[in-house]
Each structure stands twice: as C-alpha cells, then as structure tokens.
XYZ file of C-alpha atoms in Angstrom:
640
model
C 0.000 0.000 0.000
C 1.391 3.372 -1.053
C 1.791 6.354 1.203
C -0.686 8.390 -0.896
C -3.386 5.730 -0.514
C -2.761 5.396 3.180
C -3.093 9.158 3.671
C -6.372 9.227 1.692
C -7.848 6.461 3.883
C -6.880 8.234 7.090
C -8.461 11.560 5.958
C -11.744 9.894 4.988
C -11.902 8.071 8.314
C -11.386 11.307 10.249
C -14.163 13.052 8.310
C -16.620 10.266 9.059
C -15.757 10.243 12.734
C -16.292 14.015 12.964
C -19.674 13.851 11.263
C -20.776 11.101 13.607
C -19.762 13.110 16.656
C -21.683 16.158 15.417
C -24.892 14.194 15.119
C -24.445 12.781 18.602
C -24.066 16.262 20.227
C -27.287 17.953 18.853
C -29.268 19.378 21.815
C -32.577 20.228 20.098
C -33.456 16.664 19.106
C -34.144 13.711 21.364
C -33.874 10.639 19.133
C -35.302 7.357 20.158
C -33.286 4.264 20.855
C -34.239 2.708 17.513
C -33.038 5.786 15.684
C -29.709 5.606 17.457
C -29.367 1.933 16.526
C -30.083 2.617 12.871
C -27.553 5.396 12.842
C -24.956 3.116 14.405
C -25.618 0.276 11.942
C -25.527 2.673 9.032
C -22.117 3.940 10.209
C -20.653 0.414 10.521
C -21.877 -0.567 7.059
C -20.386 2.540 5.529
C -17.078 1.843 7.245
C -17.051 -1.772 6.011
C -17.819 -0.663 2.469
C -15.100 1.947 2.764
C -12.619 -0.662 4.042
C -13.414 -3.066 1.217
C -13.125 -0.293 -1.342
C -9.844 0.867 0.173
C -8.469 -2.655 0.281
C -9.374 -3.234 -3.370
C -7.851 0.108 -4.298
C -4.711 -0.748 -2.355
C -4.421 -4.155 -4.077
C -4.970 -2.564 -7.464
C -2.289 -0.010 -6.733
C 0.099 -2.733 -5.577
C -0.546 -4.880 -8.654
C -0.110 -1.819 -10.827
C 3.230 -0.981 -9.191
C 4.360 -4.606 -9.526
C 3.314 -4.700 -13.154
C 5.136 -1.432 -13.821
C 8.324 -2.850 -12.312
C 7.958 -6.045 -14.365
C 7.222 -4.041 -17.496
C 10.322 -1.904 -17.036
C 12.395 -5.041 -16.497
C 10.958 -6.736 -19.581
C 11.508 -3.678 -21.753
C 15.096 -3.418 -20.486
C 15.699 -7.099 -21.251
C 14.225 -6.594 -24.719
C 16.654 -3.728 -25.343
C 19.614 -5.846 -24.200
C 18.497 -8.795 -26.314
C 18.103 -6.527 -29.346
C 21.650 -5.215 -28.893
C 23.023 -8.751 -28.578
C 21.080 -9.853 -31.654
C 22.415 -6.922 -33.680
C 25.974 -7.713 -32.608
C 25.432 -11.405 -33.373
C 24.104 -10.668 -36.847
C 26.941 -8.251 -37.505
C 29.629 -10.803 -36.515
C 27.748 -13.869 -37.696
C 28.656 -16.508 -40.237
C 30.395 -15.406 -43.414
C 27.597 -16.067 -45.884
C 29.655 -15.205 -48.959
C 32.566 -17.311 -47.728
C 30.263 -20.242 -47.000
C 28.689 -20.007 -50.441
C 32.174 -19.890 -51.989
C 33.109 -23.031 -50.019
C 29.977 -24.775 -51.267
C 30.833 -23.855 -54.855
C 34.418 -25.091 -54.371
C 33.105 -28.256 -52.736
C 30.822 -28.930 -55.662
C 33.649 -28.302 -58.154
C 35.961 -30.695 -56.301
C 33.175 -33.279 -56.188
C 32.741 -32.947 -59.940
C 36.490 -33.559 -60.416
C 36.495 -36.508 -58.009
C 33.562 -38.398 -59.522
C 34.955 -38.160 -63.049
C 35.920 -41.619 -64.271
C 34.202 -43.385 -61.361
C 30.630 -42.114 -61.062
C 30.593 -40.349 -64.427
C 32.491 -41.325 -67.594
C 32.936 -44.720 -65.966
C 34.324 -46.651 -68.861
C 33.867 -50.392 -69.273
C 35.545 -51.249 -65.941
C 36.785 -49.568 -62.779
C 40.475 -49.289 -61.799
C 41.795 -49.752 -58.294
C 43.967 -46.618 -58.378
C 41.069 -44.470 -59.535
C 38.786 -45.839 -56.823
C 41.418 -45.347 -54.111
C 42.213 -41.776 -55.123
C 38.547 -40.847 -55.505
C 37.751 -42.373 -52.115
C 40.421 -40.258 -50.429
C 39.114 -37.086 -52.096
C 35.472 -37.810 -51.258
C 36.351 -38.629 -47.646
C 38.040 -35.254 -47.273
C 35.147 -33.485 -49.026
C 32.713 -35.226 -46.681
C 34.685 -34.025 -43.666
C 34.624 -30.467 -45.007
C 30.904 -30.655 -45.780
C 30.131 -32.009 -42.317
C 32.226 -29.256 -40.751
C 30.296 -26.606 -42.712
C 27.015 -28.297 -41.779
C 27.903 -28.308 -38.082
C 28.854 -24.637 -38.241
C 25.628 -23.695 -40.012
C 23.552 -25.804 -37.608
C 25.109 -24.044 -34.651
C 24.579 -20.631 -36.202
C 20.956 -21.404 -37.060
C 20.280 -22.598 -33.525
C 21.653 -19.295 -32.206
C 19.424 -17.325 -34.604
C 16.381 -19.310 -33.513
C 17.323 -18.844 -29.861
C 17.362 -15.053 -30.296
C 13.966 -15.160 -31.996
C 12.575 -17.400 -29.257
C 13.916 -15.162 -26.496
C 12.401 -12.037 -28.083
C 9.040 -13.738 -28.647
C 9.089 -15.033 -25.077
C 9.730 -11.559 -23.676
C 7.063 -9.931 -25.844
C 4.429 -12.504 -24.850
C 4.762 -12.201 -21.063
C 1.474 -11.356 -19.293
C 2.926 -8.562 -17.199
C 3.546 -6.621 -20.387
C -0.229 -6.373 -21.009
C -1.384 -5.285 -17.547
C -2.391 -1.693 -18.210
C -2.672 0.977 -15.541
C -6.054 2.648 -14.818
C -4.274 5.981 -14.728
C -4.475 7.535 -18.178
C -1.188 9.431 -17.864
C 0.709 6.320 -16.807
C -0.987 4.285 -19.519
C -0.099 6.854 -22.166
C 3.529 6.846 -21.099
C 3.685 3.048 -21.149
C 2.090 2.863 -24.587
C 4.796 5.193 -25.840
C 7.425 2.785 -24.482
C 5.690 -0.114 -26.239
C 5.675 1.774 -29.532
C 9.421 2.450 -29.221
C 10.071 -1.208 -28.355
C 8.025 -2.333 -31.356
C 10.033 -0.053 -33.653
C 13.271 -1.560 -32.291
C 12.133 -5.185 -32.308
C 10.523 -5.289 -35.739
C 13.676 -4.746 -37.914
C 15.762 -7.097 -35.744
C 13.097 -9.805 -35.901
C 12.875 -9.372 -39.666
C 16.669 -9.647 -39.968
C 16.681 -12.781 -37.818
C 13.928 -14.315 -39.909
C 15.737 -13.433 -43.127
C 19.027 -14.810 -41.772
C 17.312 -18.012 -40.717
C 15.850 -18.494 -44.197
C 19.260 -17.829 -45.774
C 20.998 -20.296 -43.463
C 18.309 -22.887 -44.094
C 18.849 -22.516 -47.837
C 22.592 -23.104 -47.443
C 21.920 -26.023 -45.098
C 19.714 -27.601 -47.730
C 22.567 -27.326 -50.239
C 25.088 -28.760 -47.769
C 22.774 -31.634 -46.822
C 22.253 -32.438 -50.482
C 26.024 -32.375 -51.072
C 26.617 -34.617 -48.049
C 24.052 -37.076 -49.372
C 25.732 -37.146 -52.803
C 29.188 -37.686 -51.303
C 28.017 -40.439 -48.947
C 26.208 -42.174 -51.804
C 29.351 -41.929 -53.937
C 31.526 -43.368 -51.165
C 29.160 -46.293 -50.705
C 29.252 -47.019 -54.430
C 33.064 -46.772 -54.504
C 33.329 -49.131 -51.540
C 31.288 -51.737 -53.439
C 33.552 -51.350 -56.475
C 36.687 -51.760 -54.330
C 35.322 -54.901 -52.701
C 34.529 -56.370 -56.111
C 38.077 -55.674 -57.338
C 39.605 -57.156 -54.161
C 37.500 -60.319 -54.531
C 38.173 -60.614 -58.266
C 41.882 -59.795 -58.344
C 42.752 -62.514 -60.860
C 39.680 -62.014 -63.039
C 39.619 -60.185 -66.358
C 39.053 -56.409 -66.290
C 39.247 -55.724 -70.032
C 39.595 -57.586 -73.290
C 43.003 -58.791 -74.460
C 45.424 -56.067 -75.424
C 44.809 -56.680 -79.155
C 41.031 -56.935 -78.729
C 38.262 -54.452 -79.389
C 38.127 -51.238 -77.329
C 34.794 -51.109 -75.448
C 35.110 -47.499 -74.251
C 37.212 -44.729 -75.727
C 38.302 -41.500 -74.091
C 41.070 -39.218 -75.391
C 44.345 -39.894 -73.605
C 44.838 -36.154 -72.999
C 41.579 -36.032 -71.000
C 42.708 -38.997 -68.936
C 46.001 -37.241 -68.148
C 44.212 -34.023 -67.187
C 41.869 -35.961 -64.938
C 44.795 -37.744 -63.246
C 46.612 -34.462 -62.705
C 43.560 -32.768 -61.169
C 42.827 -35.649 -58.796
C 46.466 -36.102 -57.839
C 46.849 -32.451 -56.887
C 43.605 -32.556 -54.890
C 44.721 -35.555 -52.839
C 48.138 -34.007 -52.234
C 46.752 -30.623 -51.130
C 44.130 -32.164 -48.849
C 46.637 -34.507 -47.200
C 49.245 -31.783 -46.653
C 46.617 -29.519 -45.097
C 45.763 -32.234 -42.580
C 49.388 -33.207 -41.832
C 51.248 -29.909 -41.844
C 52.433 -30.604 -38.288
C 54.103 -33.867 -39.307
C 55.846 -32.100 -42.169
C 57.176 -29.522 -39.712
C 58.452 -32.334 -37.466
C 60.133 -33.973 -40.467
C 61.926 -30.719 -41.280
C 63.079 -30.450 -37.656
C 64.396 -34.023 -37.744
C 66.265 -33.374 -40.995
C 67.769 -30.194 -39.515
C 68.803 -31.937 -36.290
C 70.348 -34.869 -38.185
C 72.221 -32.513 -40.508
C 73.580 -30.414 -37.623
C 74.648 -33.533 -35.776
C 76.424 -35.092 -38.776
C 78.086 -31.801 -39.671
C 79.348 -31.481 -36.094
C 80.609 -35.066 -36.212
C 82.378 -34.334 -39.485
C 83.990 -31.181 -38.066
C 85.259 -33.193 -35.086
C 86.859 -35.771 -37.402
C 88.358 -33.073 -39.595
C 89.675 -31.127 -36.586
C 91.354 -34.261 -35.267
C 92.458 -35.352 -38.780
C 90.578 -38.638 -38.566
C 88.967 -38.574 -41.992
C 90.087 -41.129 -44.578
C 90.809 -40.699 -48.267
C 87.615 -40.546 -50.308
C 85.753 -41.003 -46.952
C 86.008 -44.772 -47.212
C 83.890 -46.169 -44.352
C 82.792 -42.615 -43.598
C 80.280 -41.986 -46.422
C 77.783 -40.619 -43.925
C 80.171 -37.720 -43.245
C 81.083 -36.793 -46.817
C 77.730 -35.139 -47.541
C 76.032 -34.521 -44.160
C 72.991 -32.869 -45.742
C 72.268 -35.672 -48.235
C 72.912 -38.326 -45.582
C 70.565 -36.600 -43.114
C 67.922 -36.215 -45.834
C 68.104 -39.872 -46.868
C 67.991 -41.263 -43.322
C 65.249 -38.919 -42.074
C 62.907 -39.248 -45.053
C 63.356 -43.029 -45.361
C 62.432 -43.582 -41.725
C 59.920 -40.819 -41.040
C 57.742 -41.582 -44.101
C 56.042 -44.303 -42.046
C 54.624 -41.639 -39.719
C 52.363 -40.519 -42.575
C 49.455 -42.931 -42.361
C 47.690 -43.822 -45.635
C 49.408 -41.108 -47.681
C 48.363 -40.427 -51.271
C 50.595 -42.148 -53.799
C 51.871 -38.834 -55.138
C 53.276 -37.896 -51.699
C 55.003 -41.266 -51.391
C 56.534 -40.711 -54.828
C 57.862 -37.335 -53.679
C 59.490 -38.964 -50.641
C 61.051 -41.713 -52.761
C 62.340 -39.209 -55.319
C 63.956 -37.134 -52.548
C 65.574 -40.240 -51.081
C 66.718 -41.413 -54.527
C 68.269 -38.037 -55.291
C 70.070 -38.060 -51.925
C 71.438 -41.546 -52.521
C 72.554 -40.593 -56.025
C 74.573 -37.706 -54.592
C 76.126 -40.048 -52.019
C 76.978 -42.603 -54.743
C 79.001 -40.092 -56.766
C 82.630 -41.109 -56.842
C 81.983 -44.084 -54.547
C 80.478 -46.949 -56.546
C 81.735 -48.087 -59.943
C 80.432 -46.531 -63.129
C 78.656 -49.757 -64.119
C 76.603 -50.040 -60.947
C 75.992 -46.301 -60.954
C 74.429 -46.699 -64.401
C 72.376 -49.648 -63.144
C 71.116 -47.571 -60.231
C 70.239 -44.630 -62.480
C 68.460 -46.957 -64.919
C 66.420 -48.525 -62.110
C 65.576 -45.068 -60.793
C 64.406 -43.965 -64.254
C 62.280 -47.113 -64.614
C 60.782 -46.421 -61.200
C 60.005 -42.783 -62.055
C 58.280 -43.779 -65.303
C 56.260 -46.525 -63.593
C 55.327 -44.114 -60.776
C 54.110 -41.548 -63.304
C 52.115 -44.291 -64.999
C 50.640 -45.305 -61.652
C 49.377 -41.743 -61.249
C 47.199 -42.291 -64.345
C 43.848 -43.313 -62.925
C 41.607 -44.370 -65.820
C 42.552 -47.207 -68.121
C 43.171 -46.771 -71.827
C 44.583 -48.902 -74.605
C 47.444 -46.420 -75.076
C 48.513 -46.812 -71.459
C 48.337 -50.593 -71.650
C 50.798 -50.657 -74.564
C 53.123 -48.308 -72.653
C 52.877 -50.538 -69.588
C 53.726 -53.598 -71.658
C 56.757 -51.917 -73.194
C 58.001 -50.735 -69.799
C 57.556 -54.089 -68.061
C 59.269 -56.014 -70.861
C 62.159 -53.537 -70.951
C 62.562 -53.774 -67.181
C 62.539 -57.564 -67.316
C 65.215 -57.639 -70.017
C 67.454 -55.155 -68.216
C 67.038 -57.041 -64.939
C 67.973 -60.353 -66.592
C 71.059 -58.795 -68.163
C 72.184 -57.465 -64.778
C 71.655 -60.869 -63.139
C 73.364 -62.844 -65.892
C 76.149 -60.514 -67.052
C 76.463 -57.994 -64.236
C 79.731 -57.300 -62.478
C 78.713 -58.943 -59.220
C 82.227 -58.788 -57.802
C 82.013 -54.974 -57.758
C 78.698 -54.939 -55.914
C 78.993 -53.854 -52.291
C 75.479 -54.970 -51.218
C 74.770 -58.496 -52.506
C 71.161 -58.385 -51.271
C 70.373 -56.025 -54.150
C 70.612 -59.000 -56.539
C 67.672 -60.641 -54.729
C 65.617 -57.471 -55.200
C 66.507 -57.349 -58.910
C 65.501 -61.006 -59.318
C 62.135 -60.299 -57.689
C 61.736 -57.308 -60.003
C 62.274 -59.482 -63.086
C 59.626 -61.936 -61.906
C 57.094 -59.196 -61.131
C 57.637 -57.397 -64.425
C 57.216 -60.611 -66.424
C 54.017 -61.318 -64.491
C 52.863 -57.760 -65.206
C 53.427 -58.259 -68.933
C 51.445 -61.496 -69.030
C 48.510 -60.199 -66.990
C 48.412 -57.008 -69.055
C 48.261 -58.910 -72.324
C 45.292 -60.965 -71.121
C 43.243 -58.075 -69.706
C 44.066 -58.248 -65.966
C 44.688 -54.511 -65.892
C 44.517 -53.825 -62.132
C 46.775 -56.748 -61.257
C 49.183 -55.853 -64.060
C 49.496 -52.251 -62.923
C 50.093 -53.280 -59.305
C 52.814 -55.720 -60.389
C 54.421 -53.106 -62.663
C 54.918 -50.465 -59.961
C 55.711 -53.081 -57.293
C 58.594 -54.543 -59.313
C 60.505 -51.292 -59.736
C 59.498 -50.055 -56.288
C 60.873 -53.287 -54.862
C 64.381 -52.555 -56.186
C 64.492 -48.826 -55.413
C 63.105 -49.093 -51.870
C 65.316 -52.091 -51.110
C 68.420 -50.139 -52.161
C 67.278 -47.061 -50.219
C 66.676 -49.067 -47.051
C 69.943 -51.010 -47.358
C 71.911 -47.809 -47.641
C 69.897 -46.181 -44.875
C 70.960 -49.009 -42.566
C 74.551 -48.775 -43.822
C 74.737 -45.027 -43.169
C 73.231 -45.447 -39.699
C 75.784 -48.169 -38.978
C 78.593 -45.864 -40.090
C 77.223 -43.034 -37.976
C 77.051 -45.232 -34.879
C 80.548 -46.576 -35.470
C 82.045 -43.119 -35.986
C 80.221 -41.724 -32.953
C 81.420 -44.720 -30.919
C 85.019 -43.829 -31.750
C 84.636 -40.167 -30.772
C 82.027 -39.954 -28.013
C 83.442 -42.568 -25.632
C 83.858 -39.925 -22.929
C 80.826 -37.720 -22.564
C 79.291 -35.388 -20.100
C 76.071 -37.047 -18.860
C 74.526 -33.594 -18.460
C 74.813 -32.976 -22.196
C 73.784 -35.125 -25.172
C 74.607 -38.372 -23.426
C 74.408 -41.595 -25.416
C 76.277 -44.671 -24.221
C 77.669 -45.965 -27.498
C 79.282 -48.896 -25.728
C 75.773 -50.204 -25.013
C 74.375 -49.143 -28.373
C 77.262 -50.798 -30.171
C 78.776 -50.229 -33.564
C 75.892 -51.692 -35.604
C 72.166 -51.259 -35.953
C 70.250 -53.790 -33.835
C 68.609 -56.750 -35.579
C 65.165 -55.418 -34.573
C 65.825 -52.358 -36.709
C 66.425 -54.565 -39.734
C 63.160 -56.362 -39.039
C 61.285 -53.065 -38.785
C 62.629 -51.914 -42.149
C 61.702 -55.250 -43.724
C 58.216 -54.818 -42.291
C 58.130 -51.294 -43.714
C 59.210 -52.610 -47.120
C 56.331 -55.108 -47.022
C 53.896 -52.286 -46.247
C 55.150 -50.155 -49.122
C 55.050 -53.172 -51.418
C 51.555 -54.267 -50.351
C 49.915 -50.846 -50.673
C 49.785 -51.298 -54.433
C 47.389 -54.272 -54.264
C 43.638 -54.091 -53.783
C 43.427 -56.702 -51.027
C 46.051 -55.037 -48.830
C 43.633 -52.380 -47.565
C 41.198 -54.977 -46.242
C 43.969 -57.160 -44.825
C 45.444 -54.198 -42.919
C 42.082 -52.839 -41.738
C 42.232 -54.568 -38.284
C 45.674 -53.060 -37.613
C 44.541 -49.578 -38.643
C 41.476 -49.955 -36.470
C 43.639 -50.960 -33.515
C 45.743 -47.810 -33.787
C 42.885 -45.456 -34.694
C 40.133 -46.765 -32.384
C 39.227 -44.312 -29.643
C 39.659 -45.540 -26.080
C 38.313 -43.913 -22.927
C 39.694 -43.783 -19.405
C 37.427 -41.710 -17.187
C 36.707 -38.464 -19.000
C 39.772 -38.726 -21.254
C 39.576 -40.255 -24.742
C 42.668 -41.206 -26.734
C 43.993 -43.374 -29.564
C 47.219 -45.347 -29.899
C 48.196 -43.000 -32.749
C 47.870 -39.972 -30.475
C 49.969 -41.635 -27.762
C 52.689 -42.531 -30.262
C 52.642 -38.947 -31.539
C 52.937 -37.687 -27.952
C 55.968 -39.908 -27.329
C 57.547 -38.875 -30.639
C 57.163 -35.138 -30.028
C 58.498 -35.430 -26.469
C 61.444 -37.487 -27.706
C 62.218 -34.893 -30.379
C 62.022 -32.036 -27.859
C 64.300 -33.837 -25.394
C 66.779 -34.699 -28.156
C 66.688 -31.134 -29.484
C 67.319 -29.760 -26.007
C 70.295 -32.046 -25.495
C 71.645 -31.358 -28.988
C 71.534 -27.611 -28.349
C 73.389 -28.129 -25.091
C 75.844 -30.492 -26.754
C 76.787 -28.134 -29.554
C 77.006 -25.135 -27.259
C 79.325 -27.044 -24.945
C 81.181 -29.255 -27.437
C 84.301 -30.394 -25.634
C 85.534 -32.389 -28.599
C 86.227 -29.360 -30.747
C 89.630 -27.747 -30.767
C 89.109 -24.523 -28.840
C 91.279 -21.681 -27.633
C 90.964 -19.885 -24.298
C 88.806 -17.108 -25.744
C 86.220 -19.534 -27.166
C 86.115 -21.460 -23.889
C 85.344 -18.284 -21.949
C 82.614 -17.440 -24.442
C 81.028 -20.857 -23.961
C 81.039 -20.448 -20.173
C 79.307 -17.076 -20.422
C 76.245 -18.497 -22.208
C 75.566 -21.205 -19.650
C 72.614 -19.541 -17.947
C 71.036 -18.551 -21.248
C 71.527 -22.100 -22.492
C 69.611 -23.457 -19.505
C 66.675 -21.142 -20.213
C 66.675 -22.168 -23.884
C 66.608 -25.852 -22.952
C 63.734 -25.293 -20.520
C 61.862 -23.380 -23.218
C 62.378 -26.174 -25.758
C 61.155 -28.813 -23.303
C 58.133 -26.731 -22.276
C 57.169 -26.022 -25.864
C 57.581 -29.685 -26.759
C 55.418 -30.727 -23.800
C 52.543 -28.439 -24.737
C 52.782 -29.423 -28.405
C 52.722 -33.100 -27.442
C 49.769 -32.546 -25.104
C 47.837 -30.680 -27.799
C 48.653 -33.329 -30.425
C 47.527 -36.141 -28.115
C 44.235 -34.382 -27.389
C 44.842 -34.041 -23.654
C 42.893 -31.049 -22.242
C 45.443 -28.271 -21.839
C 43.660 -26.748 -18.848
C 43.962 -29.985 -16.881
C 47.619 -30.518 -17.690
C 48.251 -26.896 -16.683
C 46.723 -27.577 -13.263
C 48.883 -30.688 -12.885
C 52.052 -28.809 -13.883
C 51.155 -25.981 -11.509
C 50.756 -28.447 -8.657
C 54.062 -30.131 -9.504
C 55.756 -26.741 -9.754
C-alpha cells in the first residue's frame, strides 16, 4: 500500500468520525433508541464498504506498481536482447565465404567423380577408386564441418527469436494501468520497443531463411558424397575379390570405351593435386616435425664431421665414412626413409615425392663411390621407377597406357635379366640387391602377361611393385649402412661424454644397428610393397582400427596414434634440447681460451633455452595427443 493511498484512507476516516460526533451532540433533538441503533448500523456498514473499497484500491495499486516494475524489467531485457542480436548478426557466419566453399566443394566433387561415377568406362580401376575415395572422404569431412557450423549458427538465430518472442508474450507486459497518464507513457514505451524489435526480428527471420537454404545445399552435397563413397566401396570390394579375373579384353582386342588420352592425363593431374593438397593440409604438423628431424640430423652429422676433420681422422675418399662426406644428403636420406612411415595412408603422389627425394640423396652419395657400371644400373632402375610411378598416377585405363605398360615391363625384365646374368657382381657392395633385382624381373614378367590378357589392375600393381621393390630395397639397405657408419664413428669419438649434455652410451648401443631395426625396415618394405594391391587395404584394416580406435579412461579419450605422436614429439624435444646443449658445450672441438670463456658465459642462457624447448615440446605433445590443456596446466602448476 502506497503512502498516498494510506493518507487518503486516514483523511476519509477522520471526516466520518467528525460527522458522527456532530450528530451525537445535537441538543434540540431527542432521538429514540431505535433511531440511534439505525444510525450506528448505518455507520458500521459505511465503514465496512469503505474498508473493502480501500483494500481493493490498495491491491490494485500494488498490482499496478508490480506490473510497472515487471514491465520496465521486460523492456530493459528486450533492449539488451536486441543489442546482442544486432551484434550477433553483424559478426555472424560469413555467408559469402560459406557459399564460396559450397561452390568449391561442388567443383571438387565434380572432379572426383569423373571416371568413377561419371564417364565410368567399361571397368573400374583400383587406383582411380582409391584416389577418388580419399578425395570424397576429405570433401565429406569439409561438408560435415560446414554443416555443423551452419547448424550451430541457425540454432543461435532461432534462440534469439525465441527469447524475443518469449519476452514480448509475457502477461505482465499487457497489464495496463487505470491511470491515463501512466498508460499513455507506457504505450509510448511499447511503440518504441516495437520499432526496435521489428527490424531485428525481420533480420533474424531473413538470416534463418538464408541459413536454411545453405543447409539444404550442404545436406544435399553430403548425401551425394556419402552415396558416392558407398558405391566406390562396393567397387573396391569387387576388385579385391576378383583380383585374378579379367578387367578388359586382351590387349589386341576391341576397345569397349574410348576416351582421349589427354583427358585422362588431365583428370589424373587434377585428382592427384587434390589428394596431395588435402593430405598436406591435414598433416602440416608432421611435415614440420620432419623438417626439424632433418635439420637436427644434418647439424649432428656436420658437427661429427667437423670433429673428425679437426682431429684429422677422416680417410681418403671417406672410405667407411660416407655418412660424413655429404652430411645434408645423408641426413635427408635417413630422415625421409624412416619418417615416411609416420604418414598414415598417404596419397601415392606424396610417397613418390618422398622416394624421389631419397633417390636423389642416394645418387649424390653414390658419386665417386660406386663403380660406373653399378651407378648406371642404379640410375636406370631409378628412371624405370620414375616412369612406372608416373604411370601409376594415371587413374583411368586406356589402350594407349596398356601398350606403354607392356613396353616398360618387358624392358625392365630384359634389363634385370642382363644385370643378373652378365652384371659385375664382384664390384657390388650390397649383394642383397641381386635378390631385389631377381624379384623385379619376376614381377615385371608377371605384369606383362597379366596385361596382355586383360588383368589390368593386377598388371598395374605388379608393374609399380617390381621397380618399387628394387628402389626401396636399395634405399633401405643404404639407410641401414649409413646409420651403422654413424654409430661406429660416434662410438670412436664420443666414448667420454658429459652425462649432463647429449649423453648416449655408445658402448651399449654398439657399432651396428640392432637386428630389430632390420626387421622393422623389412616390415616397412612389405607395407610399401603391399599398398599397391587391392586386397592389402582390407587385410590391414584390423591393424589400422587398432591404432585409430578411440579408447576412454574416465573423461579422457585417446587413440594409440595420439599416444605414439605424444611420445615422438616429447622425444624430439628432449633430443633437441640435449643437442643444443651439446653443440654449445662441445668439448671435442679444438678450442682456444677465448672460445672457452665465451662458452662459459652463455651457460645460464643455455639453460633457459633448454627449458623453453622442453616446455614447448610438452605443450605441443599434449595438444597433439588431445589431452585437455587446462587440466595438464593444473597438474604442472601443482608439480611446480
């Protein structure tokens, strides 16, 4: 009850009491008892009516005040919600960018389905199906990411509309005051609110319709991609089950489907670049790690070489020290040959790039070391491999390609036989290479026969596998040889080390690579060899599932791949930290007093750098493994 109402009630009560007293004090009249009773009853009734009226008025005033407070609150909330909605719409989803992504997605889908879903030809090829599957899988991930983003944005738009409608439909907003002045003022506030709400609500509605239109396009694209992947999976299963069955007619038979060879090459180029770009975008971190490993290996080998040169321990023509003659090429060969297995299911074009880099590195190392005859054999095998790799990048079959494949496989078989029968085996330093060449001859002859009789997919797999067998075998043999040389040379120099620096007990490591390392490289060779065949993907599926399957402990989810990546990054950071300390405090170099004083002066800075490297490596490893950074920060804070 307000003070104004209370004062009005008190004044009215005083007036009534005064009037009653006046009637009771009149001297000229002598009322009867019944008259007095009626007057008394009439007074009580009037007071009760007055009390009821006052109570109702007080309740009405209270409800009006409460409604006014609620109305002011609602109008204030509406203003705040309008401001938030305007800011949201201003900083919302990039409609033009999303439409551009959808157009690019559709263009990439058109490129990917060519030769598989459209322009199929008379039969499917395993390489075309594999490449198209990789592209469509990446496109599906991008489409799902865009869909999730649009779904989230649309839900926010609808939430703003719902909140505004909820505020505008509250009952308190429509409780009008009986006072005309108050009512007029409130109606003015409603008019202003309506003017502010209407354009924002229209914008939200328009934005919702626009987002829904884009969502319809994305959903349609997702459906097309998923349907395409399902169809490709059926084709791949058919090829895997029918490996030894005919794909086409004999090489001299009638051509069932013709497509210009130039179009086939353009299609292969477009798809190859797509797979390469998509894969590099998803694995840029691994590429950065590979560059760091190459840099660390190069710095280490160069330091080892400088130690040998400073102590005049190098031999003529670096006999037994080939790893030191060209530190950069040795580091490149060792790092790329080993680290390529960290790229899971890479596109064939990326594997070719790795093998070409390794082959170039080994060619530089071979210069002036092996005889001219075996150098020519190596170069010839490398050329055969490059040609077969380029052919393997062609995705759709054609009669022209089949004749080229036949010529290449027959030429490789003849050259391999000549090397086995008339080669200068006494000059060969690695006798195991002869086994690889013999396997190559067998595979290339098998490729020729299967190609002639229409087993195109099997023939192409055998063609690339034969030359890949020789090149990868030579690369791995020399990788092991260079590692052996590096361990032996380090064993001779680093027998006395400071455990605080880059400590490695070479007496325990030994002078040779452990047998387990040989077995791992043989296993890697089998993987590289088997990737070319259709059945390998299904045979290796359980192993991939084991490493990629998500496991949960409490609230934390992880995969074996993420744990291995965590261990790898931490190992690299620890090794980098120790290498930095080792090179800054190298006690094996010939130093004068001035250089020794300079090294002592950077000790404290060196410690900070090592701590920084370890900390950065830890957080990178944690992020790569998917461990919540906030939790690990709490743990580190507690340990600190």
